[in-house]
Coordinates of N, CA, C and O and ligand atoms in Angstrom, one line a residue:
X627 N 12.1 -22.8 -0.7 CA 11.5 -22.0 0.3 C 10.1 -22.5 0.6 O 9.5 -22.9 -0.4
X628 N 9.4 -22.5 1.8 CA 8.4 -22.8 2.6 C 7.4 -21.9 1.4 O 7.7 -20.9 0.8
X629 N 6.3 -22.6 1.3 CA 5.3 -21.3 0.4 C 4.8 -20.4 1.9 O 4.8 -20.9 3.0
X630 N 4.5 -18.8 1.5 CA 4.5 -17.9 2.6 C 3.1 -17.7 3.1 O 2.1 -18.0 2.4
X631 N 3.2 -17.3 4.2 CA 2.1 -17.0 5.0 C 1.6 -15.6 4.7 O 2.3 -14.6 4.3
X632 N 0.1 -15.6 5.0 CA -0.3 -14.2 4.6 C -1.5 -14.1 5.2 O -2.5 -14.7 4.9
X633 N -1.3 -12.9 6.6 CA -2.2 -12.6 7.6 C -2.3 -11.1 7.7 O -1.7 -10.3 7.0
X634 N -3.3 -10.9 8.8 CA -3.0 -9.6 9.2 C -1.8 -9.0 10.1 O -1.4 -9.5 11.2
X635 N -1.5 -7.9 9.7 CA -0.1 -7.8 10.6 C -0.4 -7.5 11.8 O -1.6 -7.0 11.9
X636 N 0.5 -7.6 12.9 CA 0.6 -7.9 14.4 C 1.7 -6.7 15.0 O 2.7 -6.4 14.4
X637 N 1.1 -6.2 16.2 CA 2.1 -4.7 16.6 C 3.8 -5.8 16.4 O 4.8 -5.5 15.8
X638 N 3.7 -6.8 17.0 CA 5.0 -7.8 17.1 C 5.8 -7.2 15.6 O 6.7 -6.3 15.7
X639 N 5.4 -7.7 14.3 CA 5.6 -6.9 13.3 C 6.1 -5.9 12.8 O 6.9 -5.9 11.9
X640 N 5.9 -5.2 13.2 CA 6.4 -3.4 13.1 C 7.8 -2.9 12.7 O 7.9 -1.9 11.9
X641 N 9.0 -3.6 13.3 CA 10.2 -3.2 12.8 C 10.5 -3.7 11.6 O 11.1 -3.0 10.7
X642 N 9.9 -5.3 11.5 CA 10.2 -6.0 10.2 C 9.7 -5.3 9.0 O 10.3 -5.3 8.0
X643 N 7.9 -4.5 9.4 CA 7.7 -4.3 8.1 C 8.1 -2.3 7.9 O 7.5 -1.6 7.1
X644 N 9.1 -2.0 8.9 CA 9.6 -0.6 8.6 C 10.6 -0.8 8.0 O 11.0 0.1 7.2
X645 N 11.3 -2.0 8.1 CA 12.6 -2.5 7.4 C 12.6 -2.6 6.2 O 13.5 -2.3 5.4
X646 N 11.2 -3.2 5.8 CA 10.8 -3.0 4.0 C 10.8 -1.9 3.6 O 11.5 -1.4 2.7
X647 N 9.7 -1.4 4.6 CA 9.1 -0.2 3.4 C 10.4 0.6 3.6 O 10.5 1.0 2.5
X648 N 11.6 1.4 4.4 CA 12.0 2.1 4.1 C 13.2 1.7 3.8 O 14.0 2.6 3.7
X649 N 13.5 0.3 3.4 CA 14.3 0.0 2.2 C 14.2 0.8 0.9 O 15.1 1.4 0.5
X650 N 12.8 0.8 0.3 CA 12.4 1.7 -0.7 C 12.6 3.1 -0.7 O 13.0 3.9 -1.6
X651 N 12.2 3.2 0.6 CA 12.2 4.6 0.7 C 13.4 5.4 0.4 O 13.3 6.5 -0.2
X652 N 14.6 4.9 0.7 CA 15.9 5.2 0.9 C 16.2 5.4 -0.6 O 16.8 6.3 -1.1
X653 N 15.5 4.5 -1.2 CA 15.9 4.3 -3.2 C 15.0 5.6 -3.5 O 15.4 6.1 -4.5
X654 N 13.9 6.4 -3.0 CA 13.1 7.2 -3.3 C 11.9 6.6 -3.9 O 11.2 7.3 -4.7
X655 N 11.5 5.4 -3.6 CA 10.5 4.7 -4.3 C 9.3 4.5 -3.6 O 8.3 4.0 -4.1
X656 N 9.3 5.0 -2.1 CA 8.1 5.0 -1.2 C 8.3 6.2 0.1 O 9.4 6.2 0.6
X657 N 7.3 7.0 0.5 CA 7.5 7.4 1.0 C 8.1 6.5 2.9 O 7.5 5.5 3.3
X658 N 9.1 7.2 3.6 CA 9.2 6.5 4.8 C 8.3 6.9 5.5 O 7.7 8.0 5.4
X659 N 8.1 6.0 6.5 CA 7.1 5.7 8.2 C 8.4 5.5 9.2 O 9.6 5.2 9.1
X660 N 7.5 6.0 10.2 CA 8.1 6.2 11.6 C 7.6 5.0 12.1 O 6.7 4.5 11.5
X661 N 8.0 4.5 13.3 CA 7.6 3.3 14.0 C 6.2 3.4 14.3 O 5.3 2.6 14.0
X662 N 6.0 4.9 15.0 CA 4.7 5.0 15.6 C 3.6 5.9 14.3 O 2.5 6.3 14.7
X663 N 4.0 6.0 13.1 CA 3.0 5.5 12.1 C 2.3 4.2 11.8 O 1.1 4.0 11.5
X664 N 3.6 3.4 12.1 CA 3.5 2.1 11.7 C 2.6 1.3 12.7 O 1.5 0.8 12.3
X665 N 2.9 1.2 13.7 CA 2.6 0.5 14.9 C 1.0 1.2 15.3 O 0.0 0.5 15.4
X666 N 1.1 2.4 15.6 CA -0.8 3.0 15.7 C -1.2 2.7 14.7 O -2.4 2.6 14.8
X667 N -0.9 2.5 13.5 CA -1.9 2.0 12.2 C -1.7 0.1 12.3 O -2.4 -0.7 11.6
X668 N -1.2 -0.2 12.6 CA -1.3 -1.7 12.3 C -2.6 -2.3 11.8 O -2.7 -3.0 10.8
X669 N -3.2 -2.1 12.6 CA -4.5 -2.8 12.1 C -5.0 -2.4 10.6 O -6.0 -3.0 10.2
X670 N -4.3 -1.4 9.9 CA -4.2 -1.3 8.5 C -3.7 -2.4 7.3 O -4.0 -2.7 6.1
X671 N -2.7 -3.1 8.5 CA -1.6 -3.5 7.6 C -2.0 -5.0 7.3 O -2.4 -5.8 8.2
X672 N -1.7 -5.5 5.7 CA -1.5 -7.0 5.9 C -0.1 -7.5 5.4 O 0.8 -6.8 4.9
X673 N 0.0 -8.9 5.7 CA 1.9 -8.8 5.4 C 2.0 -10.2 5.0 O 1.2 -11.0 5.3
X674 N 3.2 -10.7 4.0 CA 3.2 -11.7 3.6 C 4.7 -12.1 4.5 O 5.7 -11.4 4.7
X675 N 4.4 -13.9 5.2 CA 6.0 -14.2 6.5 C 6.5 -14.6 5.3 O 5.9 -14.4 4.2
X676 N 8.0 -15.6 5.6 CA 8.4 -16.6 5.2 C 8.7 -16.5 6.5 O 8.3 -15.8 7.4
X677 N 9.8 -18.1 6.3 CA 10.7 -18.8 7.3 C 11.7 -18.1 7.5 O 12.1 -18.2 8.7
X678 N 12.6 -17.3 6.5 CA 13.5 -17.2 6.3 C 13.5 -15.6 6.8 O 14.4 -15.2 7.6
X679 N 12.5 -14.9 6.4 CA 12.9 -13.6 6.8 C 11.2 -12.8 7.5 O 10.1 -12.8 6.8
X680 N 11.4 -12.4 8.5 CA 9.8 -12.0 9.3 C 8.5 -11.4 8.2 O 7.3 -11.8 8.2
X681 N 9.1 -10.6 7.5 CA 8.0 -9.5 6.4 C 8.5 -9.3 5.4 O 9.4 -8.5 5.5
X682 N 8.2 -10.1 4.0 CA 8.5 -10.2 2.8 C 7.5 -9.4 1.9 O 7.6 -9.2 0.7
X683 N 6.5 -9.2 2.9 CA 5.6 -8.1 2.0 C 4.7 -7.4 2.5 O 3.9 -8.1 3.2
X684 N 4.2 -6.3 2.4 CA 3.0 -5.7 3.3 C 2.7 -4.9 2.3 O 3.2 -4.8 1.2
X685 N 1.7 -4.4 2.8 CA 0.5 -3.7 2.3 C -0.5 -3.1 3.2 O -1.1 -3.8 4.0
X686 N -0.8 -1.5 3.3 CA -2.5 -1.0 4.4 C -3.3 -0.6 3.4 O -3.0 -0.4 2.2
X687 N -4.3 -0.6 4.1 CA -5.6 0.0 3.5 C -6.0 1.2 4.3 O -6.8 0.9 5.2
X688 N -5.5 2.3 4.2 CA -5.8 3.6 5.2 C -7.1 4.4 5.3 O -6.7 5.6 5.2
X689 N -8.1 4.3 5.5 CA -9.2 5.0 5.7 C -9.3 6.7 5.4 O -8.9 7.6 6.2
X690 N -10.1 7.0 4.0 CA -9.7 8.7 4.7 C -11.0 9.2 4.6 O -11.1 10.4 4.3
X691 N -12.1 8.5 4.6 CA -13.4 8.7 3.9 C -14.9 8.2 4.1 O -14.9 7.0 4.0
X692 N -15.7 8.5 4.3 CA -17.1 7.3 4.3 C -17.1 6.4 3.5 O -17.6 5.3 3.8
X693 N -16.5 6.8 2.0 CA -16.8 5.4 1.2 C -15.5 5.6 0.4 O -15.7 5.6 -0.8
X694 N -13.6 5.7 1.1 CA -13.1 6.3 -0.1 C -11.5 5.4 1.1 O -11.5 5.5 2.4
X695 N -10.5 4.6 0.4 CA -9.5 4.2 1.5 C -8.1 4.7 0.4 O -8.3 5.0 -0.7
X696 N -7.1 4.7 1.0 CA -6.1 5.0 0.0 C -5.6 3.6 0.5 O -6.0 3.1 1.6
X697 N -4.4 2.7 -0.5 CA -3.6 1.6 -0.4 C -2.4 2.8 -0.3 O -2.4 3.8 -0.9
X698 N -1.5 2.2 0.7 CA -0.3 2.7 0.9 C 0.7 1.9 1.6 O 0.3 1.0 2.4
X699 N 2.1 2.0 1.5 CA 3.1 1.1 1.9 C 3.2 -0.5 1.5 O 3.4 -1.6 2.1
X700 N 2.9 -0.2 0.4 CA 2.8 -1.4 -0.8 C 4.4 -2.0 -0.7 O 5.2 -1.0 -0.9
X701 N 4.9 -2.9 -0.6 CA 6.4 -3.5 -0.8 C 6.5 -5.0 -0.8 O 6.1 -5.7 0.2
X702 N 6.9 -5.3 -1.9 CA 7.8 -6.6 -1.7 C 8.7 -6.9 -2.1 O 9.1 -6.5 -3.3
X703 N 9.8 -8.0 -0.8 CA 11.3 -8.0 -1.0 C 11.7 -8.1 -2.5 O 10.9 -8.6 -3.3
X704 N 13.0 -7.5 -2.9 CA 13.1 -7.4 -4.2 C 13.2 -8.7 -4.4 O 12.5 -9.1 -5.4
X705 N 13.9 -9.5 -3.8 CA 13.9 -11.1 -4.2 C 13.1 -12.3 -4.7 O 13.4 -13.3 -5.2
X706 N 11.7 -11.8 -4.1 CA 10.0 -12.3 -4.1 C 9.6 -11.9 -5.1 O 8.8 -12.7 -5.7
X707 N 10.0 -10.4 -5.9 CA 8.8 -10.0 -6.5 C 8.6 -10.9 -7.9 O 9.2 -11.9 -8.2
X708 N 7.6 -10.1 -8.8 CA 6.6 -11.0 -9.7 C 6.3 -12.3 -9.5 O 6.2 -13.2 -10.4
X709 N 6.2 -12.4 -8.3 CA 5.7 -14.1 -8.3 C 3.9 -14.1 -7.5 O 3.3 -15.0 -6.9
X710 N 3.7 -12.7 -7.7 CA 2.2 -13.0 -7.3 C 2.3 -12.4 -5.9 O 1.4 -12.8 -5.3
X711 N 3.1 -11.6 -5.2 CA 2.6 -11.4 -3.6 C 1.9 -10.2 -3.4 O 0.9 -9.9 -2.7
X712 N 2.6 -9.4 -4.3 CA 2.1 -7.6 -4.3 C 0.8 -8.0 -5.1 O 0.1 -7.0 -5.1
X713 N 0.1 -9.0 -5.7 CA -1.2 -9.1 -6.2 C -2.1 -9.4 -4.8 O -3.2 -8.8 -4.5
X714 N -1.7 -10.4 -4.1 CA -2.0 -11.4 -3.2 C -3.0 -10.4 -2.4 O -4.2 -10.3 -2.2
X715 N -1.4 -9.4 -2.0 CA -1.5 -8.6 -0.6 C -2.6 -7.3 -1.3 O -3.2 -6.6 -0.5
X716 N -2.8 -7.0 -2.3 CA -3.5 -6.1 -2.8 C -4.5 -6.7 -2.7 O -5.3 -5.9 -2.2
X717 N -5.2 -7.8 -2.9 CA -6.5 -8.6 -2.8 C -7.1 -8.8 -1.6 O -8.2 -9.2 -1.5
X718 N -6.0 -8.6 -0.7 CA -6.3 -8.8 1.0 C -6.9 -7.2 0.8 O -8.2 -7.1 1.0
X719 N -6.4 -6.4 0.6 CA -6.8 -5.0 0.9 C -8.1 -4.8 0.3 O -9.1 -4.2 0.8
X720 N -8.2 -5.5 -1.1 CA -9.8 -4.9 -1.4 C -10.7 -5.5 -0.8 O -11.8 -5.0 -0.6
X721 N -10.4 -6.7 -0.3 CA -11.3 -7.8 0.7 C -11.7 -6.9 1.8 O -12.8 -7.0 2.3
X722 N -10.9 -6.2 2.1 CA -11.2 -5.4 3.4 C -12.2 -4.3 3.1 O -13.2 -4.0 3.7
X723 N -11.4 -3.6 1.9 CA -12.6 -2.4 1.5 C -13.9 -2.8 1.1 O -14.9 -2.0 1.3
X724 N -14.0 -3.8 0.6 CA -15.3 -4.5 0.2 C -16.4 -4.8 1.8 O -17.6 -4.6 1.9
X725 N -15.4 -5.3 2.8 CA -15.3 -5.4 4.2 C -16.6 -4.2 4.9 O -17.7 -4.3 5.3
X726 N -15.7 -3.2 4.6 CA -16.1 -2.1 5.4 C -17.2 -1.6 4.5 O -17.5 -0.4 4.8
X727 N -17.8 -1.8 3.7 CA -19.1 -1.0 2.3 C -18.2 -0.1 1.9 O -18.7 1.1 1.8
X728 N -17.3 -0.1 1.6 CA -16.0 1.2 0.8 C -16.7 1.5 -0.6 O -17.6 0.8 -1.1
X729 N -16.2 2.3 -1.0 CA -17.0 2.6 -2.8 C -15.8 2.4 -3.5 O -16.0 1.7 -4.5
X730 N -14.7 2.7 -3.3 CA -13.4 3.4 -4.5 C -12.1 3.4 -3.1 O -12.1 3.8 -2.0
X731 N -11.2 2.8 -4.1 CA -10.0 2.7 -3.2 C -8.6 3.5 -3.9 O -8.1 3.0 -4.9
X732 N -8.1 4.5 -3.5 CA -7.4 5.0 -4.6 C -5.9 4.8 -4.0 O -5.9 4.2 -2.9
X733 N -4.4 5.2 -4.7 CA -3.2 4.9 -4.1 C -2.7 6.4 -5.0 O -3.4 7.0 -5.8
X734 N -1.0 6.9 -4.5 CA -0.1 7.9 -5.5 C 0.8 6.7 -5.4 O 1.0 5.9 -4.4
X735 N 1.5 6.5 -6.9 CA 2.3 5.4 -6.9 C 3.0 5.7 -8.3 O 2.5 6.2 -9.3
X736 N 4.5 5.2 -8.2 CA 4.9 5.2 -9.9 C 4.7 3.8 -10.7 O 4.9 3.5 -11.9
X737 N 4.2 3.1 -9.5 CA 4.0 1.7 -10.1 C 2.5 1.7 -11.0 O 1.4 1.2 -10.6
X738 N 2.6 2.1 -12.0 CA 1.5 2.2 -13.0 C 0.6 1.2 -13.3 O -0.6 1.1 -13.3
X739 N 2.0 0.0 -13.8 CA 1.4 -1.5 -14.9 C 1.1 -1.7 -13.5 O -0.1 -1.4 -13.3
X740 N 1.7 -2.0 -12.5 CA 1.2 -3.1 -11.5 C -0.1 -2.9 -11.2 O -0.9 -3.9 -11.5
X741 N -0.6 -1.7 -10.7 CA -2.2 -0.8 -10.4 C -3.0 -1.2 -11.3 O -4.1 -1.5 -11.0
X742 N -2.3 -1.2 -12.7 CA -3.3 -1.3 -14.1 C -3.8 -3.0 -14.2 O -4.8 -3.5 -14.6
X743 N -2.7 -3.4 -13.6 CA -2.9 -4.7 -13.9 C -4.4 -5.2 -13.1 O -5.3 -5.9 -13.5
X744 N -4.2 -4.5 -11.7 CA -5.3 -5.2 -10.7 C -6.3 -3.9 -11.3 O -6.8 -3.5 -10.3
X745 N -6.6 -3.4 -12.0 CA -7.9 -2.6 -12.7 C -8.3 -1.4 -12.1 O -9.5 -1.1 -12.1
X746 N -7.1 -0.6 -11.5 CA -6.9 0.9 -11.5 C -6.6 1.4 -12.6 O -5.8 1.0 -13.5
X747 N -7.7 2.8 -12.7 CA -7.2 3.6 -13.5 C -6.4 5.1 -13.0 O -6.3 5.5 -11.8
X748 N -5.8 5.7 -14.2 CA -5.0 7.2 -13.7 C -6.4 7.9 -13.4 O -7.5 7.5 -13.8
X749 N -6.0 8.9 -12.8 CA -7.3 10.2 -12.6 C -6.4 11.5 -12.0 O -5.5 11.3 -11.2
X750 N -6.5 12.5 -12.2 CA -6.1 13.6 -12.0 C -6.0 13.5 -10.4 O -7.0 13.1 -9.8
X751 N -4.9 13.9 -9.9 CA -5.2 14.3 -8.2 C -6.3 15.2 -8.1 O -7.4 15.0 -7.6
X752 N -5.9 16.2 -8.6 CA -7.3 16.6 -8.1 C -8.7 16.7 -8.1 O -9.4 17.7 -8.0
X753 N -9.3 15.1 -8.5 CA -10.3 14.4 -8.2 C -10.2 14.2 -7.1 O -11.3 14.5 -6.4
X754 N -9.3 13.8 -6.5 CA -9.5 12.9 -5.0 C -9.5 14.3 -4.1 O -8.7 15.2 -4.2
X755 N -10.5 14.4 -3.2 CA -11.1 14.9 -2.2 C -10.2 15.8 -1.2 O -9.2 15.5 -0.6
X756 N -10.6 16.5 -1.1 CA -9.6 17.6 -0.2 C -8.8 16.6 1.3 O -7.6 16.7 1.5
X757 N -9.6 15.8 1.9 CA -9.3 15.0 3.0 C -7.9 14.7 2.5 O -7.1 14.7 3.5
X758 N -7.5 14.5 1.6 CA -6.4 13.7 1.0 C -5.3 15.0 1.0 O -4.3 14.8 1.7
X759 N -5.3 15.7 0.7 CA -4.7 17.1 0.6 C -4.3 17.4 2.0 O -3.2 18.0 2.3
X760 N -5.3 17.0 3.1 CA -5.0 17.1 4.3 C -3.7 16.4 4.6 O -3.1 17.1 5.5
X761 N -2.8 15.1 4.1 CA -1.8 14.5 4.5 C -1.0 15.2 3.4 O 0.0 15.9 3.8
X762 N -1.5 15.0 1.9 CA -0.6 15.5 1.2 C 0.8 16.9 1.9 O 2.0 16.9 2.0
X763 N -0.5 18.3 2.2 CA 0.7 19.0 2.7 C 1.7 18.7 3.9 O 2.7 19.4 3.9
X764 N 1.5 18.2 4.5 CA 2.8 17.5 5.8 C 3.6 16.6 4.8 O 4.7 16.4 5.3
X765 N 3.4 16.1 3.6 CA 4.3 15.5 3.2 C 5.9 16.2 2.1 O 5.7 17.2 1.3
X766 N 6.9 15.7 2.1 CA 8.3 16.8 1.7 C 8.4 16.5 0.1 O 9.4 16.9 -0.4
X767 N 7.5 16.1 -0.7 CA 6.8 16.1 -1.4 C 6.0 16.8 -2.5 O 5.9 16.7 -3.8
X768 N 5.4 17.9 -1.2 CA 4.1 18.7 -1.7 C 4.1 19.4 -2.5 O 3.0 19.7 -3.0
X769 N 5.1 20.0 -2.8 CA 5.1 20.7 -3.5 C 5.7 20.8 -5.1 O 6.0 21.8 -5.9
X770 N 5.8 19.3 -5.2 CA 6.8 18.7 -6.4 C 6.5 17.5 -6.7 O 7.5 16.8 -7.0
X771 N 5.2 16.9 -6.6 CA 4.8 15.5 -5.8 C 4.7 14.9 -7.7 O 4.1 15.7 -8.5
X772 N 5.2 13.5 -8.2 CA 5.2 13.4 -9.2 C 4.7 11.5 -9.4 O 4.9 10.7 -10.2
X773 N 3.9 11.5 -8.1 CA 2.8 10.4 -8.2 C 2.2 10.6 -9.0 O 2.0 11.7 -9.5
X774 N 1.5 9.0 -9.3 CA 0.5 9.0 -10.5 C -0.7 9.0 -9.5 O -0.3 8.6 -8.4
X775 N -1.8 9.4 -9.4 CA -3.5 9.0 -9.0 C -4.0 8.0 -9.3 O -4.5 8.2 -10.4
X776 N -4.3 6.8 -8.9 CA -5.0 6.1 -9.8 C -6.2 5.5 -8.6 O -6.1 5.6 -7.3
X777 N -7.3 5.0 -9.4 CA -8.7 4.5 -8.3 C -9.1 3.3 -9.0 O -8.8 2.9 -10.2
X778 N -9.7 2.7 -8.1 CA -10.5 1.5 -8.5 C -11.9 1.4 -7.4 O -12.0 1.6 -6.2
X779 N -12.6 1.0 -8.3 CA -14.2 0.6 -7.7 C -13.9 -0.6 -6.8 O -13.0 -1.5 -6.9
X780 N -14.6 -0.5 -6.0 CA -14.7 -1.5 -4.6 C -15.9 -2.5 -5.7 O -16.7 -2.2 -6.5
X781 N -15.5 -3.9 -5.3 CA -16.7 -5.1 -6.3 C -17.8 -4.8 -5.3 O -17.2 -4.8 -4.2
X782 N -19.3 -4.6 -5.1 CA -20.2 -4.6 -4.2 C -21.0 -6.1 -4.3 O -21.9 -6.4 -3.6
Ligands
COA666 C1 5.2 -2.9 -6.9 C2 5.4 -4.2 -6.2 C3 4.7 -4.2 -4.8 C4 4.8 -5.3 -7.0 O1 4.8 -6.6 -6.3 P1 5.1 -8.0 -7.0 O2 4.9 -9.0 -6.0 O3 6.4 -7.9 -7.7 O4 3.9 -8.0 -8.1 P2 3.1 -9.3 -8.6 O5 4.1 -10.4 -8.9 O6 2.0 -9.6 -7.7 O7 2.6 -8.7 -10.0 C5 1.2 -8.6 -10.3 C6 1.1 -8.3 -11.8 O8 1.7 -7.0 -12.0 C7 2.8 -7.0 -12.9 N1 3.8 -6.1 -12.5 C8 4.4 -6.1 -11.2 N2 5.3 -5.1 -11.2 C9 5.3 -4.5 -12.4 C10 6.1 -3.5 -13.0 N3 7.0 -2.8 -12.3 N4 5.9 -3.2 -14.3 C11 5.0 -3.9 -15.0 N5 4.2 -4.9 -14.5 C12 4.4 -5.2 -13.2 C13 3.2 -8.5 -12.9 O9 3.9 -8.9 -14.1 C14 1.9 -9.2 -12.7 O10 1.2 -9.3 -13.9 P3 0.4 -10.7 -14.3 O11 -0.6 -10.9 -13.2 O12 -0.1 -10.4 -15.6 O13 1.5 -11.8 -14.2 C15 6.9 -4.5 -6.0 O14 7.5 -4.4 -7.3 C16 7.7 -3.6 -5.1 O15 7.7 -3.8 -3.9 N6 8.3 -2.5 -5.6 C17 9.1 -1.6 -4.8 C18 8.3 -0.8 -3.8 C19 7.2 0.1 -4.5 O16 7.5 0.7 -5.6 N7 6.0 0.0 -4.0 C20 4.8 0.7 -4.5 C21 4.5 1.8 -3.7 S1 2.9 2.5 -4.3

């Protein structure tokens, strides 16, 4: 296989990378997005191509704060993974938070080691800021939600 490309994602994009993430979703491993989640946030998103198949990986960096972004819709194809892309596309994202003067980037995830690896720690949800609470309750979730919290400092 071609070694992959890795840019910012493009509205063109949008089905391929709904096709990931709610691959997962289906397993219960990410929450799903709607097109027009996906597509009004684009400019969140970054994505890893191949040749072979349009979006083998994405990743956003979602804004909820003056100095505070959540990572969300983290996926890569089961066939890709541990070879470095879900680090890649995570490194694109702090590049960005670093980008904007961000302080702390936090995610809910069961992916623990992977988080721990790039130098998140756990922290209680209810650290993280009411703003956050604001999506939390719309989500089917809320009331049974058995994410981990975890944050990492932005490098200044
Ligand atoms: C989580 C996910 C994005 C990781 O992507 P990936 O490309 O496989 O990860 P990488 O190859 O970049 O791994 C980076 C490091 O994390 C480690 N790692 C990755 N997944 C891990 C896991 N499940 N358990 C333990 N370690 C893990 C790797 O071994 C690697 O360590 P190293 O740098 O010391 O070699 C991918 O497994 C995935 O898409 N999972 C399904 C969807 C999902 O759960 N998304 C998370 C939503 S928050």
């Amino acid at each position: 296989m071609n070694p992959l490309v890795y840019r910012r994602a493009r509205p063109a994009d949008t089905r391929s990378i709904l096709s990931l993430i709610n691959h997962y979703s289906a397993k219960g491993l990410m929450l799903p997005r709607s097109f027009a989640q996906v597509v009004e946030k684009i400019r969140d998103f970054n994505v890893a191509l191949s040749n072979d198949s349009p979006v083998v990986g994405v990743a956003a960096l979602h804004v909820v704060g003056e100095d505070l972004a959540e990572v969300r819709s983290l996926a890569v194809e089961e066939g890709l993974q541990g070879r470095g892309v879900g680090r890649k596309l995570m490194e694109m994202c702090l590049s960005d938070a670093h980008q904007m003067g961000l302080a702390r980037v936090f995610t809910l995830t069961y992916q623990t080691q992977f988080f721990e690896k790039l130098g998140f720690t756990r922290v209680e949800k209810l650290t993280l800021p009411q703003k956050i609470w604001g999506d939390c309750v719309h989500c089917a979730k809320f009331s049974d939600c058995d994410e981990i919290a975890m944050v990492k400092a932005v490098d200044r």
